[in-house]
mmCIF file of C-alpha atoms in Angstrom:
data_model
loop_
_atom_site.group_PDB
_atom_site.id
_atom_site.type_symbol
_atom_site.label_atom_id
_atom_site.label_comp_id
_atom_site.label_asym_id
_atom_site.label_seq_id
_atom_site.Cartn_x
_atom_site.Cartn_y
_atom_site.Cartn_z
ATOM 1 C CA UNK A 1 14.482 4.695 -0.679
ATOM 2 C CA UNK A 2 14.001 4.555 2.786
ATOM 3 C CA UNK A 3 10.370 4.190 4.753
ATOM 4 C CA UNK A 4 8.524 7.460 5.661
ATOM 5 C CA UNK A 5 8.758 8.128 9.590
ATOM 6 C CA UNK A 6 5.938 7.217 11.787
ATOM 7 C CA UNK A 7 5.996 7.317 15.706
ATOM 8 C CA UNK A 8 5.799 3.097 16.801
ATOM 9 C CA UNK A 9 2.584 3.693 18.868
ATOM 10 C CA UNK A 10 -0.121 6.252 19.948
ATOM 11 C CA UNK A 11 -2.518 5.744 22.071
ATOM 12 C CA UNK A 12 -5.603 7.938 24.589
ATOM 13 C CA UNK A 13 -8.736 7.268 25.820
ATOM 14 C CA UNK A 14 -12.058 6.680 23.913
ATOM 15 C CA UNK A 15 -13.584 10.273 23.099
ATOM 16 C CA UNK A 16 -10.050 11.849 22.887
ATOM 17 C CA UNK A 17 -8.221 12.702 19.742
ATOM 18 C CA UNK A 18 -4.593 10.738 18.433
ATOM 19 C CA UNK A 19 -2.241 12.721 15.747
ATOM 20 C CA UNK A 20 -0.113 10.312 14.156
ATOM 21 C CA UNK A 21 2.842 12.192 12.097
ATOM 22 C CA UNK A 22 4.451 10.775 8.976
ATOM 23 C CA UNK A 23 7.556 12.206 8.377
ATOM 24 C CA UNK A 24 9.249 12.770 4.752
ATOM 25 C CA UNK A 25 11.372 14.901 2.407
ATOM 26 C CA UNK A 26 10.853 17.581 0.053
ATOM 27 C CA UNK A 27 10.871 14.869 -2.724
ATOM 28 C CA UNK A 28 7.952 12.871 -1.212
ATOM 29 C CA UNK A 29 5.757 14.228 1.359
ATOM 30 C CA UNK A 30 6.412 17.436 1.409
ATOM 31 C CA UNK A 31 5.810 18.105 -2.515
ATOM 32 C CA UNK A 32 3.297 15.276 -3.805
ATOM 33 C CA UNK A 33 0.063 15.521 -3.609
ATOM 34 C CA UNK A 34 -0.640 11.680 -3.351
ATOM 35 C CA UNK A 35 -0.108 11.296 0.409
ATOM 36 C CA UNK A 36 -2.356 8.639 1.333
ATOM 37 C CA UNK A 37 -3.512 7.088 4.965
ATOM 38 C CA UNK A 38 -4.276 3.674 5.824
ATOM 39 C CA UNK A 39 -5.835 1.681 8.792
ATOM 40 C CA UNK A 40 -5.282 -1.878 8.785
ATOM 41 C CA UNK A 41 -6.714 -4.642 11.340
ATOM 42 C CA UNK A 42 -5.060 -7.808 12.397
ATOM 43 C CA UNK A 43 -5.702 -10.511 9.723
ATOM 44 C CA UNK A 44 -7.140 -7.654 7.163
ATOM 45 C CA UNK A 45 -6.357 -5.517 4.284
ATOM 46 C CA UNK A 46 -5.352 -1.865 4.409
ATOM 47 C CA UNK A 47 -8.182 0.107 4.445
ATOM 48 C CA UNK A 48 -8.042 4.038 2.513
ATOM 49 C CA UNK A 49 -8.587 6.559 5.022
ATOM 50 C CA UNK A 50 -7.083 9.758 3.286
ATOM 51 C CA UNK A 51 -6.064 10.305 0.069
ATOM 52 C CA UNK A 52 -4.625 13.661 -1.730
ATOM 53 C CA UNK A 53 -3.586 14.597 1.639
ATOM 54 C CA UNK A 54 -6.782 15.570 3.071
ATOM 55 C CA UNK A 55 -9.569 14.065 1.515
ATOM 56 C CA UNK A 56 -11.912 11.282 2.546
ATOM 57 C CA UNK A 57 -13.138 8.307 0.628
ATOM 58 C CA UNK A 58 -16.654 7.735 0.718
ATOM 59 C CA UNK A 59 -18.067 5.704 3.420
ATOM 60 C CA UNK A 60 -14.780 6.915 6.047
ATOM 61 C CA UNK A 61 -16.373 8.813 8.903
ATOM 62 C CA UNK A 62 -15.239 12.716 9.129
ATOM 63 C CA UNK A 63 -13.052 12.081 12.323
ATOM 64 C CA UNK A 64 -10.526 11.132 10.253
ATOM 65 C CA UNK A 65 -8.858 14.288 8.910
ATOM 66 C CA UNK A 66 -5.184 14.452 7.104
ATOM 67 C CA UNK A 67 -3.172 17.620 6.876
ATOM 68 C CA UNK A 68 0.446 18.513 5.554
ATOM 69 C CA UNK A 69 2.756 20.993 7.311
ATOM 70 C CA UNK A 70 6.210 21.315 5.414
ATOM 71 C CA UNK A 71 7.582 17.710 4.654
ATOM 72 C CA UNK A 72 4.926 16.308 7.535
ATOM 73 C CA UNK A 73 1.828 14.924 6.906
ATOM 74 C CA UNK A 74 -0.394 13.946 9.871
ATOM 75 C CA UNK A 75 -3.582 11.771 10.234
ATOM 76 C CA UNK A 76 -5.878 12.931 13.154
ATOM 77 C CA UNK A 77 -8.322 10.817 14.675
ATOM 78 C CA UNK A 78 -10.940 12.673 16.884
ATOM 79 C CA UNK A 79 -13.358 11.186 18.979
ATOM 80 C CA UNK A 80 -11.795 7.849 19.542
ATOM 81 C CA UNK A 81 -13.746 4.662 19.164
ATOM 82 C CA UNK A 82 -12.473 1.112 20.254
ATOM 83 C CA UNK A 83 -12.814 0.128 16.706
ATOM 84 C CA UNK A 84 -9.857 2.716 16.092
ATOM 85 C CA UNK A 85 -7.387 0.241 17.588
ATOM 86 C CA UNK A 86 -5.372 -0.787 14.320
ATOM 87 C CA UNK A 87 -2.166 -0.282 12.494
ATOM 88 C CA UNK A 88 -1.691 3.179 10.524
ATOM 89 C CA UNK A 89 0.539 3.867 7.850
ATOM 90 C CA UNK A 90 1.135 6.375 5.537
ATOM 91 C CA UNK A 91 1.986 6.477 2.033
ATOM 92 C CA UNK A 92 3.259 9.007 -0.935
ATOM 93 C CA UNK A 93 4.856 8.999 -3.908
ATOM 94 C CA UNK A 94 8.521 9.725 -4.347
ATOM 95 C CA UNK A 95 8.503 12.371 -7.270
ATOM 96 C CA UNK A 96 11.928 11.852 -8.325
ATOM 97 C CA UNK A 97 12.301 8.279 -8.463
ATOM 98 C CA UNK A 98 8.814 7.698 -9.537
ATOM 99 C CA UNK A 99 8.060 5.350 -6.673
ATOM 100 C CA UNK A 100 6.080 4.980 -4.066
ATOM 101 C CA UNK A 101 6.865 4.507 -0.420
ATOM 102 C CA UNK A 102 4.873 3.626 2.916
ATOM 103 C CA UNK A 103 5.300 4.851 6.242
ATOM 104 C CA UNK A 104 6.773 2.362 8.826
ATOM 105 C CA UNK A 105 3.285 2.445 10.655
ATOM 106 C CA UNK A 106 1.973 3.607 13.992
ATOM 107 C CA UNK A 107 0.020 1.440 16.645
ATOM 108 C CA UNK A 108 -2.643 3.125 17.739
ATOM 109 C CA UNK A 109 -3.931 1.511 21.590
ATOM 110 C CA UNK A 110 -7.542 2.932 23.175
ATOM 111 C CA UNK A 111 -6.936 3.120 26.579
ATOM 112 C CA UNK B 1 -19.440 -5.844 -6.968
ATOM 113 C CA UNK B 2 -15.458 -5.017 -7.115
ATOM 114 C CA UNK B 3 -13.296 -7.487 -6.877
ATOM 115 C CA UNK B 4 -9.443 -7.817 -6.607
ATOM 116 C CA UNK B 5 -8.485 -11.695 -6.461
ATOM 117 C CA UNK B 6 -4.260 -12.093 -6.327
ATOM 118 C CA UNK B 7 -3.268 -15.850 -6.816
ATOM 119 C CA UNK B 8 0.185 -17.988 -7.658
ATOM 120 C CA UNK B 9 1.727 -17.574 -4.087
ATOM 121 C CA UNK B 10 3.564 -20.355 -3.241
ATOM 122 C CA UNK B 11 6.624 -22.011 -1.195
ATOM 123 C CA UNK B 12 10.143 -21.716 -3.538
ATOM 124 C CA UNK B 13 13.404 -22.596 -2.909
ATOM 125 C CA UNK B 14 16.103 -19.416 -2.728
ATOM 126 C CA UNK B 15 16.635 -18.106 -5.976
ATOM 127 C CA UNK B 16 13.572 -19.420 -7.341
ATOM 128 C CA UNK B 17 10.671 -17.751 -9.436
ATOM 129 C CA UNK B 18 7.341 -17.191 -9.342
ATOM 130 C CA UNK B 19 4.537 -15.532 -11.200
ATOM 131 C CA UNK B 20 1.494 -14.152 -9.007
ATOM 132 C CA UNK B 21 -1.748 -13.364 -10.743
ATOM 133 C CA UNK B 22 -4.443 -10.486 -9.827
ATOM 134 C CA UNK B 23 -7.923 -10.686 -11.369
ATOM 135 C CA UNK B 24 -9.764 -7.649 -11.113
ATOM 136 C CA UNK B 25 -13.897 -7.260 -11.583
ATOM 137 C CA UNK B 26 -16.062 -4.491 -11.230
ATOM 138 C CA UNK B 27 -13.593 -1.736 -12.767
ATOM 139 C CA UNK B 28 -11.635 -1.518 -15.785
ATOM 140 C CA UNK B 29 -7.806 -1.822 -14.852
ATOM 141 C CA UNK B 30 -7.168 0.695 -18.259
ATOM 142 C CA UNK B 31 -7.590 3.664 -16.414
ATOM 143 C CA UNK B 32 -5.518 2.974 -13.786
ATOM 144 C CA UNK B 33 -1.635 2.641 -12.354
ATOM 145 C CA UNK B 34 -1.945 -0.734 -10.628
ATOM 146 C CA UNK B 35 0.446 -1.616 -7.781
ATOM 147 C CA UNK B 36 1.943 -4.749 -5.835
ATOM 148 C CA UNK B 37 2.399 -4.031 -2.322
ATOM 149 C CA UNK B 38 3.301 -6.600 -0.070
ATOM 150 C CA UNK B 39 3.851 -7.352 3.761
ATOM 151 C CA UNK B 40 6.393 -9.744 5.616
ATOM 152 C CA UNK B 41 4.242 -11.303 8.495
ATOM 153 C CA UNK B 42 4.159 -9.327 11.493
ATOM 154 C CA UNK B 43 5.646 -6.251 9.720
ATOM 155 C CA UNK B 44 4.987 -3.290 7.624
ATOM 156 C CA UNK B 45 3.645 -2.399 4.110
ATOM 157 C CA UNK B 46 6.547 -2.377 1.829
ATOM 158 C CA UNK B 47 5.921 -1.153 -2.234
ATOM 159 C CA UNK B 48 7.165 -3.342 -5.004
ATOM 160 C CA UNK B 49 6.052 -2.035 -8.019
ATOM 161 C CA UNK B 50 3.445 -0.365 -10.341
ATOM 162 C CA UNK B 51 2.448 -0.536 -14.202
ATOM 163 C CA UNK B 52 0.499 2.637 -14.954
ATOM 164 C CA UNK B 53 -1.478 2.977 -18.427
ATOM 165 C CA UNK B 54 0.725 3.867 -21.604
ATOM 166 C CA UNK B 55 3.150 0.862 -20.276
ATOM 167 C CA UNK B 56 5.306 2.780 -17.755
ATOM 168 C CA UNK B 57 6.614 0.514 -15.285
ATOM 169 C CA UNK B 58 8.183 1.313 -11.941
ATOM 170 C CA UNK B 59 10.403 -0.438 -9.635
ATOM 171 C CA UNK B 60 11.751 -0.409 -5.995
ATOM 172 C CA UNK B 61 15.154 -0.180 -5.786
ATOM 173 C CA UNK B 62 15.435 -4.272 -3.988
ATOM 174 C CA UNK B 63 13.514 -5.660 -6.851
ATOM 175 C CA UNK B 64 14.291 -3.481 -9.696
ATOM 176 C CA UNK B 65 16.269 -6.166 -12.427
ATOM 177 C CA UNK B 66 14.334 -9.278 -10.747
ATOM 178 C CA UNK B 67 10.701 -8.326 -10.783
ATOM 179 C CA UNK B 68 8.360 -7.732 -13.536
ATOM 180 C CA UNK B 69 5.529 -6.144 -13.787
ATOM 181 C CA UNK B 70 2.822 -6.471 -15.978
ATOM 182 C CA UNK B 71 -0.638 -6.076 -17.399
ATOM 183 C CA UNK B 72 -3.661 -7.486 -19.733
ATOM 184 C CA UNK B 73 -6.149 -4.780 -19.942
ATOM 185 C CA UNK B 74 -8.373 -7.485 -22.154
ATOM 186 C CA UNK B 75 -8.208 -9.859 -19.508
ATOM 187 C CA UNK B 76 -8.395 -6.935 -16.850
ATOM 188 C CA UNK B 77 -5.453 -8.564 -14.758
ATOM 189 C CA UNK B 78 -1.934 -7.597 -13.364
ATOM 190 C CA UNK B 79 0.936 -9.952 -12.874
ATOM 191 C CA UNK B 80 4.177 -10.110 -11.273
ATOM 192 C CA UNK B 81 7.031 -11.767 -12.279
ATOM 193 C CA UNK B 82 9.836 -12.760 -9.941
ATOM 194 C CA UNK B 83 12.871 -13.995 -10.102
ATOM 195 C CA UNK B 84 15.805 -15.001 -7.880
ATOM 196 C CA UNK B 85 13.570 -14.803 -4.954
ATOM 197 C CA UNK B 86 15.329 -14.262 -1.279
ATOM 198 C CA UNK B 87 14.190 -15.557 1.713
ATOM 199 C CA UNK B 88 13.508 -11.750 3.416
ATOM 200 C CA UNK B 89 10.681 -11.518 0.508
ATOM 201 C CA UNK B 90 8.862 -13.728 2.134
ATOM 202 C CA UNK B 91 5.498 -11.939 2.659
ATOM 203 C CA UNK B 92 1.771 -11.620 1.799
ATOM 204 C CA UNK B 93 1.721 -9.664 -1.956
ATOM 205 C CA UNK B 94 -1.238 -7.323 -2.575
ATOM 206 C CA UNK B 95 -2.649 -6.158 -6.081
ATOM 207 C CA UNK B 96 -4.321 -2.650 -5.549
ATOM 208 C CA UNK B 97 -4.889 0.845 -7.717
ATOM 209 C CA UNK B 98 -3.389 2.755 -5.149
ATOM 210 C CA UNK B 99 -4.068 6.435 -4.407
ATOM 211 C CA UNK B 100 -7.338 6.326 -5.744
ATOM 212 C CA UNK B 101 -10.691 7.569 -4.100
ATOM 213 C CA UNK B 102 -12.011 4.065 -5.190
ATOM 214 C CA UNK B 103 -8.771 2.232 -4.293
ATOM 215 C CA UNK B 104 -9.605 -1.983 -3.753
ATOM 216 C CA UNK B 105 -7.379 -4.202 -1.696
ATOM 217 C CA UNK B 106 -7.371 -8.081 -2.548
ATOM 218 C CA UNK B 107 -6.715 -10.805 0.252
ATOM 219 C CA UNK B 108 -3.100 -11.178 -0.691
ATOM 220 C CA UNK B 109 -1.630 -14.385 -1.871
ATOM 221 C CA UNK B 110 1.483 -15.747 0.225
ATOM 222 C CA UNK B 111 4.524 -16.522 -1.018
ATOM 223 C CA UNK B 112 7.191 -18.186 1.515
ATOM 224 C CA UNK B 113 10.460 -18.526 0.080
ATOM 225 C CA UNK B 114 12.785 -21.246 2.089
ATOM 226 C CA UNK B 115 15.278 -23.902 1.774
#
């Protein structure tokens, strides 16, 4: 099973908004409803951002919004913060092989 | 308080084994597919496997018939087995209930496998 698709970096300026796209197939992203989104800083654990595609854990701030669009799921950050500057990856489960499979992650840079 | 503690990572020899350990605390594992993912340093998140409640046990396709997966919903803890270890699986290993609203990431527990 190969890795979802993410873009190697993103980056703007604080205030701005970054899409990061995670692209799949019609047996993973594009049909399962547990996409997931994580943000991880050097040294740290993954942290949840989105799960079910579009919904927020508690305690994530509501600039972080996730969407689907055919076998595409994106993670939008809006009103970029320093603190934003992290690793992103995406995640979903494969329904025909009853896997799961991450994204190959997305370096996101605040100008 | 939750708590996800991984343990047994260690340096082994090529085609060594290894068993790593999670201990979980503030939620009951029962309810819950619990997943090893783990992360080569410098690079991605990679999945390895997941034991879901009722037994069923998943595998990816580069450990499937060397890793095992398993459970004690008693002791609330997940384990992995592994066997004939290569040196690219060389990586921190995570114990998490991924997908969930309340999903909990441990530290990781390193295992470095080298000659």
């Amino acid at each position: 099973q190969s890795a979802l698709t993410q873009p190697p970096s993103a980056s703007a300026s604080p205030g701005q908004s970054v899409t990061i796209s995670c692209s799949g197939t019609s047996s993973d992203v594009g049909t399962s409803t547990f996409v997931t989104w994580y943000q991880q800083h050097p040294g740290k654990a993954p942290k949840l951002l989105i799960y079910e595609i579009t919904k927020r854990p508690s305690g994530v701030p509501d600039r972080f919004s996730g969407s689907r669009s055919g076998n595409t799921a994106s993670l939008t950050i809006s009103g970029l913060q320093a603190e934003d500057e992290a690793d992103y990856y995406c995640n979903s489960y494969v329904n025909n092989k009853m896997i799961h499979v991450f994204g190959t992650g997305t370096k996101v840079t605040v100008l | 308080e939750v708590k996800v503690v991984e343990s047994g990572g260690d340096l082994v020899q090529p085609g060594g084994s290894l068993r790593l350990s999670c201990e979980v605390s503030g939620f009951s594992i029962i309810n819950y597919c619990m997943h090893w993912v783990r992360q080569a340093p410098g690079k991605g998140l990679v999945w390895v496997s997941r034991t879901c409640p009722g037994g069923i046990a998943d595998y990816a396709d580069s450990v499937r018939g060397r890793f095992i997966i398993s459970r004690d919903n008693a002791r609330n803890a997940l384990y992995l087995q592994m066997n004939n270890l290569r040196v690219e699986e060389s990586a921190l290993y995570y114990c998490v209930n991924l997908a969930y609203s309340d999903e909990k990431w441990g530290q990781g527990t390193l295992v470095t496998v080298s000659s």
